CSV table of C-alpha atoms in Angstrom, one decimal:
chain,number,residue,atom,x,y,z
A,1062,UNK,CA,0.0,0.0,0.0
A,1063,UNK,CA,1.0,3.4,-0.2
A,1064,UNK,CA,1.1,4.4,3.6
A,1065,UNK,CA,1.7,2.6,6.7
A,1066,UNK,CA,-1.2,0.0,7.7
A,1067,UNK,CA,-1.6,-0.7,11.6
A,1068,UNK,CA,-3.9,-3.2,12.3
A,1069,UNK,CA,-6.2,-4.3,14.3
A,1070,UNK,CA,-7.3,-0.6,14.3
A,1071,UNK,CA,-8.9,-1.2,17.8
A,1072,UNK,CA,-8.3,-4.3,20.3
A,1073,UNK,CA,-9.6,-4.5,23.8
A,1074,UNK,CA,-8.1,-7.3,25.9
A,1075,UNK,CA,-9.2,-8.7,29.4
A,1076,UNK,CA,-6.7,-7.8,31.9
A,1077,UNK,CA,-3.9,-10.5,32.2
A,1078,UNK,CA,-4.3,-11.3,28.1
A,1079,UNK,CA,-1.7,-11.3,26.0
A,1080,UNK,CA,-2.0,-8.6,22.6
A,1081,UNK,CA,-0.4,-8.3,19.1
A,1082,UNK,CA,-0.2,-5.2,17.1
A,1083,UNK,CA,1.0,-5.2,13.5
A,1084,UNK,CA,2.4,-3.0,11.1
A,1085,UNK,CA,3.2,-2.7,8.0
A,1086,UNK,CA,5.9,0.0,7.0
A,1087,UNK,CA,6.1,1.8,3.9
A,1088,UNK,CA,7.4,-1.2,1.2
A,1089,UNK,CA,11.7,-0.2,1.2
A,1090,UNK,CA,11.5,1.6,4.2
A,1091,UNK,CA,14.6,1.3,6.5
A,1092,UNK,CA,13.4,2.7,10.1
A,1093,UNK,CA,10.5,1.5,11.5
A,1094,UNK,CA,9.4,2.8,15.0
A,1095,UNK,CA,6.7,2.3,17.4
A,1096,UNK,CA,5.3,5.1,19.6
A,1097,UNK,CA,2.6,4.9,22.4
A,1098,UNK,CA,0.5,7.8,22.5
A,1099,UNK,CA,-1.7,8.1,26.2
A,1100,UNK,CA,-4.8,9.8,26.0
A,1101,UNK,CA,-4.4,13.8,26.2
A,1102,UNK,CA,-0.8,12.6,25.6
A,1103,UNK,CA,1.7,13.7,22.7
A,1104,UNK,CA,3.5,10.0,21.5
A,1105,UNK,CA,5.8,8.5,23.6
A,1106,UNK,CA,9.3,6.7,21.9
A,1107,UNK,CA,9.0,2.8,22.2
A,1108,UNK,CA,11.7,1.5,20.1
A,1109,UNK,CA,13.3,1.5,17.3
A,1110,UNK,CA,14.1,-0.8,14.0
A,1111,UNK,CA,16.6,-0.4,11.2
A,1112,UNK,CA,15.9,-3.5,8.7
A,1113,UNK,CA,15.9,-6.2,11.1
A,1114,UNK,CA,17.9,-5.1,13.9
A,1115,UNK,CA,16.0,-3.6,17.1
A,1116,UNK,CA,18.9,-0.7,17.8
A,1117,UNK,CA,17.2,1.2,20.6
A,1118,UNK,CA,14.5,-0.4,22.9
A,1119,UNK,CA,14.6,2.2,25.5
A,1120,UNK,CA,11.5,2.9,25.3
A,1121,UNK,CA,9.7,0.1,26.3
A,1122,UNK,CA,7.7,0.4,29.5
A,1123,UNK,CA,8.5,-3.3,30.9
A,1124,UNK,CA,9.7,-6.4,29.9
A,1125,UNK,CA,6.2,-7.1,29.3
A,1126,UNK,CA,6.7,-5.4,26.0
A,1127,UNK,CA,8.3,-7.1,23.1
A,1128,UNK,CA,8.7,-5.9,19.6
A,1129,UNK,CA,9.8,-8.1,16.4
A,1130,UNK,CA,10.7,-6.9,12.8
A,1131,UNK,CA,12.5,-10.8,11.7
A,1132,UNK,CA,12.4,-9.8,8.1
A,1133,UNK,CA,13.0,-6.3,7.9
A,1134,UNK,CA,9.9,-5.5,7.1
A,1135,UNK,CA,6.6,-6.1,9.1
A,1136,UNK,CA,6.9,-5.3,12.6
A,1137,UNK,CA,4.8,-6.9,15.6
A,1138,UNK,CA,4.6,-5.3,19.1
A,1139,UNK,CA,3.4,-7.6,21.6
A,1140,UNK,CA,2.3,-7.1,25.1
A,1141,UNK,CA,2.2,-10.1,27.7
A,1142,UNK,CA,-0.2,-9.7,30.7
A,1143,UNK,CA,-1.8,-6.8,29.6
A,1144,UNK,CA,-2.7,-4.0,32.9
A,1145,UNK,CA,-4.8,-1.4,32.2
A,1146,UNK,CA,-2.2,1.0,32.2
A,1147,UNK,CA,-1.0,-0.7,28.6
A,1148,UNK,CA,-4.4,1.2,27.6
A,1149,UNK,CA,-3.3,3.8,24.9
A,1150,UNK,CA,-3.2,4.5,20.8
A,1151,UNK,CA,-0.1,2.5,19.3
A,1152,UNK,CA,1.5,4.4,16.2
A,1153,UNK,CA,4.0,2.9,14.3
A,1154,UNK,CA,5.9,5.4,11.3
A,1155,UNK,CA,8.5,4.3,9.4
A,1156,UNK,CA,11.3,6.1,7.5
A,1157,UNK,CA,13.7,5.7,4.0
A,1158,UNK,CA,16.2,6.6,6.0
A,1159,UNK,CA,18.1,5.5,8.9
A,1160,UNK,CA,17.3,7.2,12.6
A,1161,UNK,CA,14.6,9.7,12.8
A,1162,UNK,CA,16.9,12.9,13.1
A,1163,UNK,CA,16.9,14.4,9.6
A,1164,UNK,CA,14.4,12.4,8.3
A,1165,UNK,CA,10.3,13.0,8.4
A,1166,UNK,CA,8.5,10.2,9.8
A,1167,UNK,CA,5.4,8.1,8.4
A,1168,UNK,CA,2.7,7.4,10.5
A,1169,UNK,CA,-0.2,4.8,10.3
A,1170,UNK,CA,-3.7,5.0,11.8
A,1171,UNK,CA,-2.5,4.0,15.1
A,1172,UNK,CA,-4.1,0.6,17.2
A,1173,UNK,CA,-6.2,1.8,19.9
A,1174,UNK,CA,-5.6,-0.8,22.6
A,1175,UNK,CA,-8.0,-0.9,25.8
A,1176,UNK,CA,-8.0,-3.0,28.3
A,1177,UNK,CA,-10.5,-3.6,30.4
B,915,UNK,CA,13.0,17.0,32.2
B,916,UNK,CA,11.0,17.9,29.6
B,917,UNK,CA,12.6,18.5,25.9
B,918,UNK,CA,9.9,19.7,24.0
B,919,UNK,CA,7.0,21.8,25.8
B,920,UNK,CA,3.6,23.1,24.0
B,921,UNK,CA,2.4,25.5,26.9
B,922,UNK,CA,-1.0,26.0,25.3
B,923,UNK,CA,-3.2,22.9,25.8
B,924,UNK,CA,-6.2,23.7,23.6
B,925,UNK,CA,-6.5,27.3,21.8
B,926,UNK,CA,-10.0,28.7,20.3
B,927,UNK,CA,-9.6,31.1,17.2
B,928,UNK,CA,-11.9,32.1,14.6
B,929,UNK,CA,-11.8,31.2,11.0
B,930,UNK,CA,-10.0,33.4,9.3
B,931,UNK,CA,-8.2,35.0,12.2
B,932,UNK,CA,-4.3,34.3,12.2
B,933,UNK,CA,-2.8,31.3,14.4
B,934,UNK,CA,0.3,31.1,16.2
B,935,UNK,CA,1.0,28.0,18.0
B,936,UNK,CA,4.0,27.8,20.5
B,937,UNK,CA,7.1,25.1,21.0
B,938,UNK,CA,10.2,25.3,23.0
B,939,UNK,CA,12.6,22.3,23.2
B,940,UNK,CA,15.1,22.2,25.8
B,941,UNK,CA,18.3,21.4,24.1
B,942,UNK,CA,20.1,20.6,21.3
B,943,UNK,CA,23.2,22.5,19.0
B,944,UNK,CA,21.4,21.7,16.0
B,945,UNK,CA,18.0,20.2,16.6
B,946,UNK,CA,15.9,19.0,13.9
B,947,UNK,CA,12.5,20.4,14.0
B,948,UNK,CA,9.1,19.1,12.9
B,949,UNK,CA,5.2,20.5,13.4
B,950,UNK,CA,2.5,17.0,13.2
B,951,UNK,CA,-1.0,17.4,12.4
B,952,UNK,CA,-3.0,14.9,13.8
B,953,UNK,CA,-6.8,14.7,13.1
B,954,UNK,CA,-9.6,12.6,15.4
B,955,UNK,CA,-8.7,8.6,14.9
B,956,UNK,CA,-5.7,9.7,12.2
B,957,UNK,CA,-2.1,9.2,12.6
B,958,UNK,CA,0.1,12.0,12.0
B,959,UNK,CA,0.8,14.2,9.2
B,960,UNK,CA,3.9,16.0,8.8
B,961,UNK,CA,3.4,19.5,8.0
B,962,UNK,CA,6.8,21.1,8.0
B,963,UNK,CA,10.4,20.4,9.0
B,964,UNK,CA,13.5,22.5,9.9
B,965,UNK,CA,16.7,21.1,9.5
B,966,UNK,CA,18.8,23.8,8.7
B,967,UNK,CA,19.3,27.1,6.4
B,968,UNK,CA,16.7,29.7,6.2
B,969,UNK,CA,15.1,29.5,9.1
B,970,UNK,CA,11.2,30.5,7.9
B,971,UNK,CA,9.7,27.1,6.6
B,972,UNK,CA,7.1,26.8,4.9
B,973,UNK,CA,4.8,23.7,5.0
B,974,UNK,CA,1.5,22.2,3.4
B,975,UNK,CA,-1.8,23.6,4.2
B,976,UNK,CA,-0.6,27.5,4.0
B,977,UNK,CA,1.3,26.6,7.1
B,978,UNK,CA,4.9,28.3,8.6
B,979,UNK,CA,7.4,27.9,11.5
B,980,UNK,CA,10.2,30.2,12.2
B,981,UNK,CA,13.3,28.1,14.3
B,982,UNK,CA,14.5,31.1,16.3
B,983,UNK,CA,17.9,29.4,18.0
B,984,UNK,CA,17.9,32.6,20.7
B,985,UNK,CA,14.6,31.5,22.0
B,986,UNK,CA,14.6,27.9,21.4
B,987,UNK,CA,11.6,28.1,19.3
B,988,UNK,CA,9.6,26.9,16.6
B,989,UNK,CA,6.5,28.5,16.1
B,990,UNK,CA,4.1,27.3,13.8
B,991,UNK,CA,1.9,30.1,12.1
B,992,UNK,CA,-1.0,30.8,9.6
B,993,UNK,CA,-2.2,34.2,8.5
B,994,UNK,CA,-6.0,32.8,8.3
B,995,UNK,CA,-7.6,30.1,9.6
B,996,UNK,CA,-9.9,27.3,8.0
B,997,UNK,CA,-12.5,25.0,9.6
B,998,UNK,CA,-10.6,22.1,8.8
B,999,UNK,CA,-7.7,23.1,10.3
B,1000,UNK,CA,-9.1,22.3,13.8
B,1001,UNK,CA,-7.3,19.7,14.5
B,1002,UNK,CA,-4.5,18.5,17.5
B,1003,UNK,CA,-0.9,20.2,16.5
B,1004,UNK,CA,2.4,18.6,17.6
B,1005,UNK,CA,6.0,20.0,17.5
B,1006,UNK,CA,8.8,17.5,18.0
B,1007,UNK,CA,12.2,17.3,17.9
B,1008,UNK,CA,15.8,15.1,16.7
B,1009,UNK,CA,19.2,14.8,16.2
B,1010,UNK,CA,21.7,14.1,17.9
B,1011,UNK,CA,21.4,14.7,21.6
B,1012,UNK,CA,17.9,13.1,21.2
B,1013,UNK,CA,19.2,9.4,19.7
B,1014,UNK,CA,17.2,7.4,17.4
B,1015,UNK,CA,13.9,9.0,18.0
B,1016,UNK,CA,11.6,12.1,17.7
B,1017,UNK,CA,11.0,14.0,20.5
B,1018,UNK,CA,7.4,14.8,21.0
B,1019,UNK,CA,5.6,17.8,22.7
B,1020,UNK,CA,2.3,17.3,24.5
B,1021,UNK,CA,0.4,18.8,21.9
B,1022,UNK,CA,-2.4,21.6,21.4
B,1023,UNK,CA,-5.9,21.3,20.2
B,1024,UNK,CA,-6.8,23.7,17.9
B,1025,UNK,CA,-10.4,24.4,17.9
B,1026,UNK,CA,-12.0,26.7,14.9
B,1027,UNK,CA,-15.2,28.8,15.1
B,1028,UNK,CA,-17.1,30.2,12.9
């Protein structure tokens, strides 16, 4: 496709349920990143991919939080034992370049994740 | 600590009144500097970037930001204001002292009325 697809595009999970969130980066796109964006909230870094390699996970809240990118191109986060604090919009954005300082980011829709 | 701060949370203007929407980032020799437009259930939507040179940018959507270094700022402006521009607005920031990542304020809901 021509953008970046997220999907599901909304997922509630029971508390204690594990989630996974997919993405689909722009096709040849280098950098992928995922963001968590709290409600009232500007987006928050997760971590970071370039092809394949996870370079900066400092980001992630816990070591609940695992993120996957095995062929350099779709990305999964998964969470593990949701809380209700997980609640919150996932972007993911992706970039033809490598790191996000000099280069503009792609966003998709976002997964709006609530658990209950 | 902070490194990128919106200090207005929501502003109201009328369409067709100007718009100037505040960002200050904390740090950074030569920051890179971006203004998101991010519309109910959307993603974001880049509507300008600084990276260097001139330091008035201009950006889709009859949109500007002036980086003034002195001031650590990075205003986003428009001389007159559309219905559809209401919308949430975020500044963020990269390079180097910020790693692999953009930088983002906590936005500021722009709200239009005719």
């Amino acid at each position: 496709g021509a953008g970046v697809s997220q999907s599901p595009r909304y997922k509630v999970a029971k508390r204690g349920q594990d989630v996974a969130l997919r993405c689909d980066p722009i096709s040849g796109h280098v950098s992928l990143f995922w963001y968590q964006q709290a409600l009232g909230q500007g987006p928050e870094f997760l971590t970071y991919f370039q092809n394949e390699a996870q370079l900066d996970k400092s980001g992630l809240p816990s070591d609940r939080f695992f993120a996957e990118r095995p062929e350099g191109s779709v990305s999964t986060l998964k969470i593990q034992r949701t809380q209700q604090e997980d609640s919150a919009v996932y972007l993911c954005a992706s970039s033809s370049r490598t790191g996000a300082g000099d280069s503009p980011l792609h966003f998709g829709n976002g997964t709006r994740l609530t658990v209950t | 600590a902070q490194s990128v701060t919106q200090p207005d949370i929501h502003i109201t203007v009328s369409e067709g009144a100007s718009l100037e929407l505040r960002c200050n980032y904390s740090y950074g020799a030569t920051p890179y500097l971006f203004w998101y437009v991010q519309s109910p259930g959307q993603g974001l939507q880049l509507l300008l970037k600084y990276f260097s040179g001139d330091t008035l940018v201009q950006g889709i959507k009859g949109f500007e930001a002036e980086f003034k270094r002195s001031q650590s700022s990075f205003n986003l402006r428009k001389p007159s204001v559309h219905w559809s521009d209401a919308a949430e607005y975020f500044c963020a920031v990269g390079g180097m002292e910020y790693g692999n990542k953009l930088v983002f304020g906590a936005g500021t809901i722009l709200r239009v009325k005719s």
